[in-house]
CSV table of C-alpha atoms and ligand atoms in Angstrom, one decimal:
chain,number,residue,atom,x,y,z
A,9,UNK,CA,21.8,-14.2,-35.8
A,10,UNK,CA,23.9,-11.9,-33.6
A,11,UNK,CA,22.1,-8.9,-35.1
A,12,UNK,CA,18.6,-10.3,-34.4
A,13,UNK,CA,19.6,-11.1,-30.8
A,14,UNK,CA,20.9,-7.5,-30.4
A,15,UNK,CA,17.6,-6.1,-31.8
A,16,UNK,CA,15.7,-8.4,-29.5
A,17,UNK,CA,17.4,-6.8,-26.4
A,18,UNK,CA,16.8,-3.3,-27.8
A,19,UNK,CA,13.1,-4.0,-28.5
A,20,UNK,CA,12.6,-5.5,-25.1
A,21,UNK,CA,14.2,-2.5,-23.4
A,22,UNK,CA,12.2,0.0,-25.4
A,23,UNK,CA,8.8,-1.9,-24.9
A,24,UNK,CA,9.5,-2.2,-21.1
A,25,UNK,CA,10.3,1.5,-20.8
A,26,UNK,CA,7.2,2.4,-22.9
A,27,UNK,CA,5.0,0.3,-20.6
A,28,UNK,CA,6.2,2.3,-17.6
A,29,UNK,CA,6.2,5.7,-19.2
A,30,UNK,CA,2.7,5.1,-20.6
A,31,UNK,CA,1.6,3.9,-17.1
A,32,UNK,CA,-0.1,0.9,-18.7
A,33,UNK,CA,-0.1,-1.0,-15.4
A,34,UNK,CA,-0.1,1.7,-12.7
A,35,UNK,CA,-1.3,2.4,-9.2
A,36,UNK,CA,-4.8,3.7,-8.7
A,37,UNK,CA,-5.1,7.5,-8.4
A,38,UNK,CA,-3.7,8.9,-5.2
A,39,UNK,CA,-6.3,10.2,-2.7
A,40,UNK,CA,-4.3,10.8,0.6
A,41,UNK,CA,-1.9,13.4,1.9
A,42,UNK,CA,1.0,11.1,3.0
A,43,UNK,CA,0.8,9.0,-0.2
A,44,UNK,CA,2.4,11.8,-2.3
A,45,UNK,CA,5.8,11.2,-0.7
A,46,UNK,CA,5.5,7.5,-1.1
A,47,UNK,CA,4.6,7.8,-4.8
A,48,UNK,CA,7.5,10.2,-5.4
A,49,UNK,CA,9.9,7.8,-3.8
A,50,UNK,CA,8.6,4.9,-5.8
A,51,UNK,CA,8.8,6.9,-9.0
A,52,UNK,CA,12.4,8.0,-8.2
A,53,UNK,CA,13.4,4.3,-7.6
A,54,UNK,CA,11.7,3.2,-10.8
A,55,UNK,CA,13.4,6.0,-12.8
A,56,UNK,CA,16.9,5.2,-11.6
A,57,UNK,CA,16.5,1.4,-12.0
A,58,UNK,CA,14.8,2.0,-15.4
A,59,UNK,CA,17.6,4.2,-16.7
A,60,UNK,CA,20.2,1.6,-15.6
A,61,UNK,CA,18.2,-1.2,-17.1
A,62,UNK,CA,17.7,0.6,-20.4
A,63,UNK,CA,21.4,1.5,-20.8
A,64,UNK,CA,22.5,-2.0,-19.8
A,65,UNK,CA,20.2,-3.6,-22.4
A,66,UNK,CA,21.2,-1.1,-25.1
A,67,UNK,CA,24.9,-1.9,-24.4
A,68,UNK,CA,24.3,-5.6,-24.3
A,69,UNK,CA,22.6,-5.6,-27.7
A,70,UNK,CA,25.4,-3.4,-29.1
A,71,UNK,CA,28.2,-5.7,-27.8
A,72,UNK,CA,26.5,-8.8,-29.1
A,73,UNK,CA,26.3,-7.3,-32.5
A,74,UNK,CA,29.7,-5.6,-32.5
A,75,UNK,CA,31.7,-8.6,-31.4
A,76,UNK,CA,29.8,-11.3,-33.2
A,77,UNK,CA,31.7,-14.2,-34.6
A,78,UNK,CA,33.2,-13.3,-37.9
A,79,UNK,CA,35.6,-16.1,-38.3
A,80,UNK,CA,38.6,-13.9,-37.3
A,81,UNK,CA,40.0,-16.3,-34.7
A,82,UNK,CA,39.6,-16.3,-31.0
A,83,UNK,CA,38.5,-13.3,-29.0
A,84,UNK,CA,40.7,-11.8,-26.4
A,85,UNK,CA,39.8,-12.8,-22.9
A,86,UNK,CA,40.9,-11.6,-19.5
A,87,UNK,CA,39.4,-11.1,-16.1
A,88,UNK,CA,40.0,-8.9,-13.1
A,89,UNK,CA,40.0,-5.2,-13.6
A,90,UNK,CA,40.2,-3.8,-10.1
A,91,UNK,CA,39.7,-0.2,-11.1
A,92,UNK,CA,36.4,-0.9,-12.9
A,93,UNK,CA,35.2,-3.3,-10.3
A,94,UNK,CA,35.8,-0.8,-7.5
A,95,UNK,CA,34.1,1.9,-9.6
A,96,UNK,CA,30.9,0.1,-10.3
A,97,UNK,CA,30.6,-1.4,-6.8
A,98,UNK,CA,31.0,2.0,-5.2
A,99,UNK,CA,28.6,3.7,-7.7
A,100,UNK,CA,25.9,1.0,-7.1
A,101,UNK,CA,26.4,1.1,-3.3
A,102,UNK,CA,26.0,4.9,-3.3
A,103,UNK,CA,22.8,4.8,-5.4
A,104,UNK,CA,21.1,1.9,-3.5
A,105,UNK,CA,22.1,3.2,0.0
A,106,UNK,CA,20.9,6.7,-1.0
A,107,UNK,CA,17.6,5.3,-2.1
A,108,UNK,CA,17.3,3.1,1.0
A,109,UNK,CA,18.1,6.0,3.4
A,110,UNK,CA,15.7,8.4,1.6
A,111,UNK,CA,12.9,5.7,1.5
A,112,UNK,CA,13.4,4.9,5.2
A,113,UNK,CA,13.1,8.6,6.0
A,114,UNK,CA,9.7,8.9,4.2
A,115,UNK,CA,8.5,5.6,5.7
A,116,UNK,CA,9.3,6.6,9.3
A,117,UNK,CA,7.9,10.1,8.9
A,118,UNK,CA,4.6,8.4,8.1
A,119,UNK,CA,4.6,5.2,10.2
A,120,UNK,CA,6.3,6.5,13.3
A,121,UNK,CA,4.5,9.9,13.3
A,122,UNK,CA,1.5,10.1,15.6
A,123,UNK,CA,-1.7,11.3,14.0
A,124,UNK,CA,-2.7,14.9,15.1
A,125,UNK,CA,-4.5,15.1,18.5
A,126,UNK,CA,-7.7,16.3,16.8
A,127,UNK,CA,-7.8,13.3,14.5
A,128,UNK,CA,-11.1,11.4,14.2
A,129,UNK,CA,-10.7,7.9,15.7
A,130,UNK,CA,-12.6,5.0,14.0
A,131,UNK,CA,-12.2,1.5,15.4
A,132,UNK,CA,-12.0,-1.2,12.7
A,133,UNK,CA,-12.2,-4.8,13.7
A,134,UNK,CA,-11.6,-7.6,11.2
A,135,UNK,CA,-13.3,-10.9,11.3
A,136,UNK,CA,-13.8,-13.8,8.9
A,137,UNK,CA,-15.0,-12.3,6.6
A,138,UNK,CA,-16.1,-8.7,7.3
A,139,UNK,CA,-15.0,-5.4,8.7
A,140,UNK,CA,-16.7,-4.1,11.8
A,141,UNK,CA,-16.5,-0.3,12.0
A,142,UNK,CA,-17.3,1.6,15.2
A,143,UNK,CA,-17.6,5.3,16.0
A,144,UNK,CA,-17.5,6.6,19.6
A,145,UNK,CA,-20.7,8.6,19.3
A,146,UNK,CA,-21.3,12.1,20.8
A,147,UNK,CA,-19.6,11.3,24.1
A,148,UNK,CA,-16.3,10.6,22.2
A,149,UNK,CA,-15.7,7.4,24.2
A,150,UNK,CA,-15.9,3.8,23.0
A,151,UNK,CA,-17.9,1.5,25.2
A,152,UNK,CA,-16.3,-1.5,26.9
A,153,UNK,CA,-16.1,-4.7,24.9
A,154,UNK,CA,-15.6,-8.3,26.1
A,155,UNK,CA,-14.9,-11.2,23.7
A,156,UNK,CA,-17.1,-13.4,25.9
A,157,UNK,CA,-20.1,-11.2,25.1
A,158,UNK,CA,-19.7,-11.6,21.3
A,159,UNK,CA,-23.0,-12.9,19.8
A,160,UNK,CA,-23.0,-12.7,16.0
A,161,UNK,CA,-26.6,-14.0,16.0
A,162,UNK,CA,-27.7,-10.8,18.0
A,163,UNK,CA,-25.4,-8.6,15.8
A,164,UNK,CA,-23.2,-8.0,18.8
A,165,UNK,CA,-20.2,-8.6,16.7
A,166,UNK,CA,-17.8,-6.8,19.0
A,167,UNK,CA,-19.0,-8.0,22.4
A,168,UNK,CA,-20.2,-4.6,23.5
A,169,UNK,CA,-21.0,-4.6,27.2
A,170,UNK,CA,-24.6,-3.2,27.7
A,171,UNK,CA,-23.7,-2.3,31.3
A,172,UNK,CA,-21.2,0.4,30.2
A,173,UNK,CA,-23.0,3.7,29.5
A,174,UNK,CA,-20.1,4.9,27.3
A,175,UNK,CA,-21.2,2.3,24.8
A,176,UNK,CA,-24.9,3.4,24.5
A,177,UNK,CA,-24.2,6.0,21.8
A,178,UNK,CA,-21.5,4.0,19.9
A,179,UNK,CA,-22.3,3.7,16.2
A,180,UNK,CA,-21.5,0.4,14.6
A,181,UNK,CA,-21.6,-0.7,10.9
A,182,UNK,CA,-20.4,-3.6,9.0
A,183,UNK,CA,-18.4,-3.2,5.7
A,184,UNK,CA,-19.2,0.5,5.4
A,185,UNK,CA,-17.1,3.3,6.8
A,186,UNK,CA,-17.4,7.0,6.2
A,187,UNK,CA,-14.9,9.7,6.9
A,188,UNK,CA,-14.8,13.4,6.3
A,189,UNK,CA,-12.5,14.7,3.5
A,190,UNK,CA,-9.3,16.7,4.5
A,191,UNK,CA,-9.5,15.6,8.1
A,192,UNK,CA,-6.9,13.3,9.7
A,193,UNK,CA,-8.4,9.9,10.6
A,194,UNK,CA,-6.9,7.5,13.1
A,195,UNK,CA,-7.8,3.9,12.5
A,196,UNK,CA,-7.7,1.7,15.6
A,197,UNK,CA,-7.2,-1.7,14.0
A,198,UNK,CA,-8.2,-5.0,15.7
A,199,UNK,CA,-9.2,-8.5,14.7
A,200,UNK,CA,-11.5,-11.1,16.4
A,201,UNK,CA,-9.9,-14.1,14.9
A,202,UNK,CA,-7.0,-14.4,12.5
A,203,UNK,CA,-4.6,-11.9,10.9
A,204,UNK,CA,-6.3,-9.6,8.4
A,205,UNK,CA,-4.9,-6.5,6.7
A,206,UNK,CA,-6.6,-3.1,6.2
A,207,UNK,CA,-5.8,-2.0,2.6
A,208,UNK,CA,-7.0,1.1,0.8
A,209,UNK,CA,-4.8,1.3,-2.3
A,210,UNK,CA,-5.8,4.9,-3.3
A,211,UNK,CA,-4.7,6.0,0.2
A,212,UNK,CA,-1.4,4.0,0.1
A,213,UNK,CA,-2.5,2.5,3.4
A,214,UNK,CA,-1.9,-1.1,4.2
A,215,UNK,CA,-1.7,-2.3,7.8
A,216,UNK,CA,-2.0,-5.8,9.3
A,217,UNK,CA,-4.6,-6.4,12.0
A,218,UNK,CA,-3.1,-8.9,14.5
A,219,UNK,CA,-5.0,-10.9,17.1
A,220,UNK,CA,-4.5,-9.5,20.6
A,221,UNK,CA,-3.2,-6.2,19.4
A,222,UNK,CA,-4.7,-2.8,18.8
A,223,UNK,CA,-2.7,-1.2,16.0
A,224,UNK,CA,-3.2,2.4,14.9
A,225,UNK,CA,-2.7,3.6,11.4
A,226,UNK,CA,-3.7,7.0,10.0
A,227,UNK,CA,-4.5,8.9,6.8
A,228,UNK,CA,-6.1,12.2,5.6
A,229,UNK,CA,-8.3,11.7,2.5
A,230,UNK,CA,-8.0,14.4,-0.1
A,231,UNK,CA,-10.8,13.4,-2.5
A,232,UNK,CA,-14.4,12.7,-1.9
A,233,UNK,CA,-15.7,9.5,-3.4
A,234,UNK,CA,-16.1,5.8,-2.7
A,235,UNK,CA,-13.1,3.5,-2.2
A,236,UNK,CA,-12.7,-0.2,-1.4
A,237,UNK,CA,-11.3,-1.5,1.9
A,238,UNK,CA,-9.7,-4.8,0.8
A,239,UNK,CA,-8.3,-7.4,3.1
A,240,UNK,CA,-4.7,-7.9,2.0
A,241,UNK,CA,-4.0,-11.0,4.1
A,242,UNK,CA,-5.1,-14.4,3.0
A,243,UNK,CA,-7.4,-15.0,6.0
A,244,UNK,CA,-9.5,-18.1,5.0
A,245,UNK,CA,-11.8,-19.6,2.4
A,246,UNK,CA,-13.8,-16.4,1.7
A,247,UNK,CA,-11.0,-13.9,2.0
A,248,UNK,CA,-11.8,-12.7,-1.5
A,249,UNK,CA,-15.2,-11.6,-0.3
A,250,UNK,CA,-13.9,-9.6,2.6
A,251,UNK,CA,-14.2,-6.0,1.5
A,252,UNK,CA,-15.8,-2.9,2.8
A,253,UNK,CA,-16.8,0.4,1.2
A,254,UNK,CA,-15.1,3.5,2.4
A,255,UNK,CA,-17.0,6.7,1.7
A,256,UNK,CA,-15.1,10.0,1.8
A,257,UNK,CA,-17.6,12.9,2.3
A,258,UNK,CA,-17.8,16.6,3.1
A,259,UNK,CA,-18.0,17.3,6.8
A,260,UNK,CA,-21.8,18.1,6.6
A,261,UNK,CA,-22.5,14.9,4.7
A,262,UNK,CA,-20.5,13.0,7.2
A,263,UNK,CA,-22.4,14.4,10.2
A,264,UNK,CA,-25.7,13.6,8.4
A,265,UNK,CA,-24.5,10.1,7.7
A,266,UNK,CA,-23.5,9.5,11.4
A,267,UNK,CA,-26.9,10.8,12.5
A,268,UNK,CA,-28.7,8.5,10.1
A,269,UNK,CA,-26.6,5.5,11.2
A,270,UNK,CA,-27.2,6.3,14.9
A,271,UNK,CA,-31.0,6.2,14.3
A,272,UNK,CA,-30.9,2.6,12.8
B,28,CU,CU1,-9.3,-10.9,6.0
């Protein structure tokens, strides 16, 4: 009985470690610059926690088997061993605080860093249940919007003011966004109604869009291809349908795409 319980703990530890090492359930392939540091930190945390978990389960299984009941009378029992308690408390504190400090450093280097001045700005506005994407057009300026001018029936989803000339060349799409590869992109994130969340797993980008706020997030895509913009905030009945396509293209393809969109 004690032997099979020990084996159970050993097997559980080995299978768990194999699932992680074999990357059976793993993140989608990385496709952004800043994501590399985030992935590294995650892997470091998993490795340290994984080694501690594996050794603890191995030891637990061994002790269960080694000190199983063999009818040799009562086992010794004592509590309080200040030296050991101080030892493992300090060791655990050093490991966890070290990981927390290092993780915070990586996080602030990304979140608090402003995107480069030459970054491409794309405005993304969530609504139940779609992503409105807007480019400033050749003049580089976004036209004025006013919530009172929003008319979904006329496809004026953002309430663009026709009297502002800066808005004449704005390019707008729904649920499709294109960006050039290897170029910093600044996303100006807004929402018309409830809280949504702009999530591109391959870029390691997830940022809430909060009513009344314009929040910026940024990324530089490293691989061309098609990705999904998921809404990561349960925002209503059709939340599951709220997704956009994000196309990462070469610069020439991106310019052609913009031109084609402007002509629609
Ligand atoms: Cu949503």
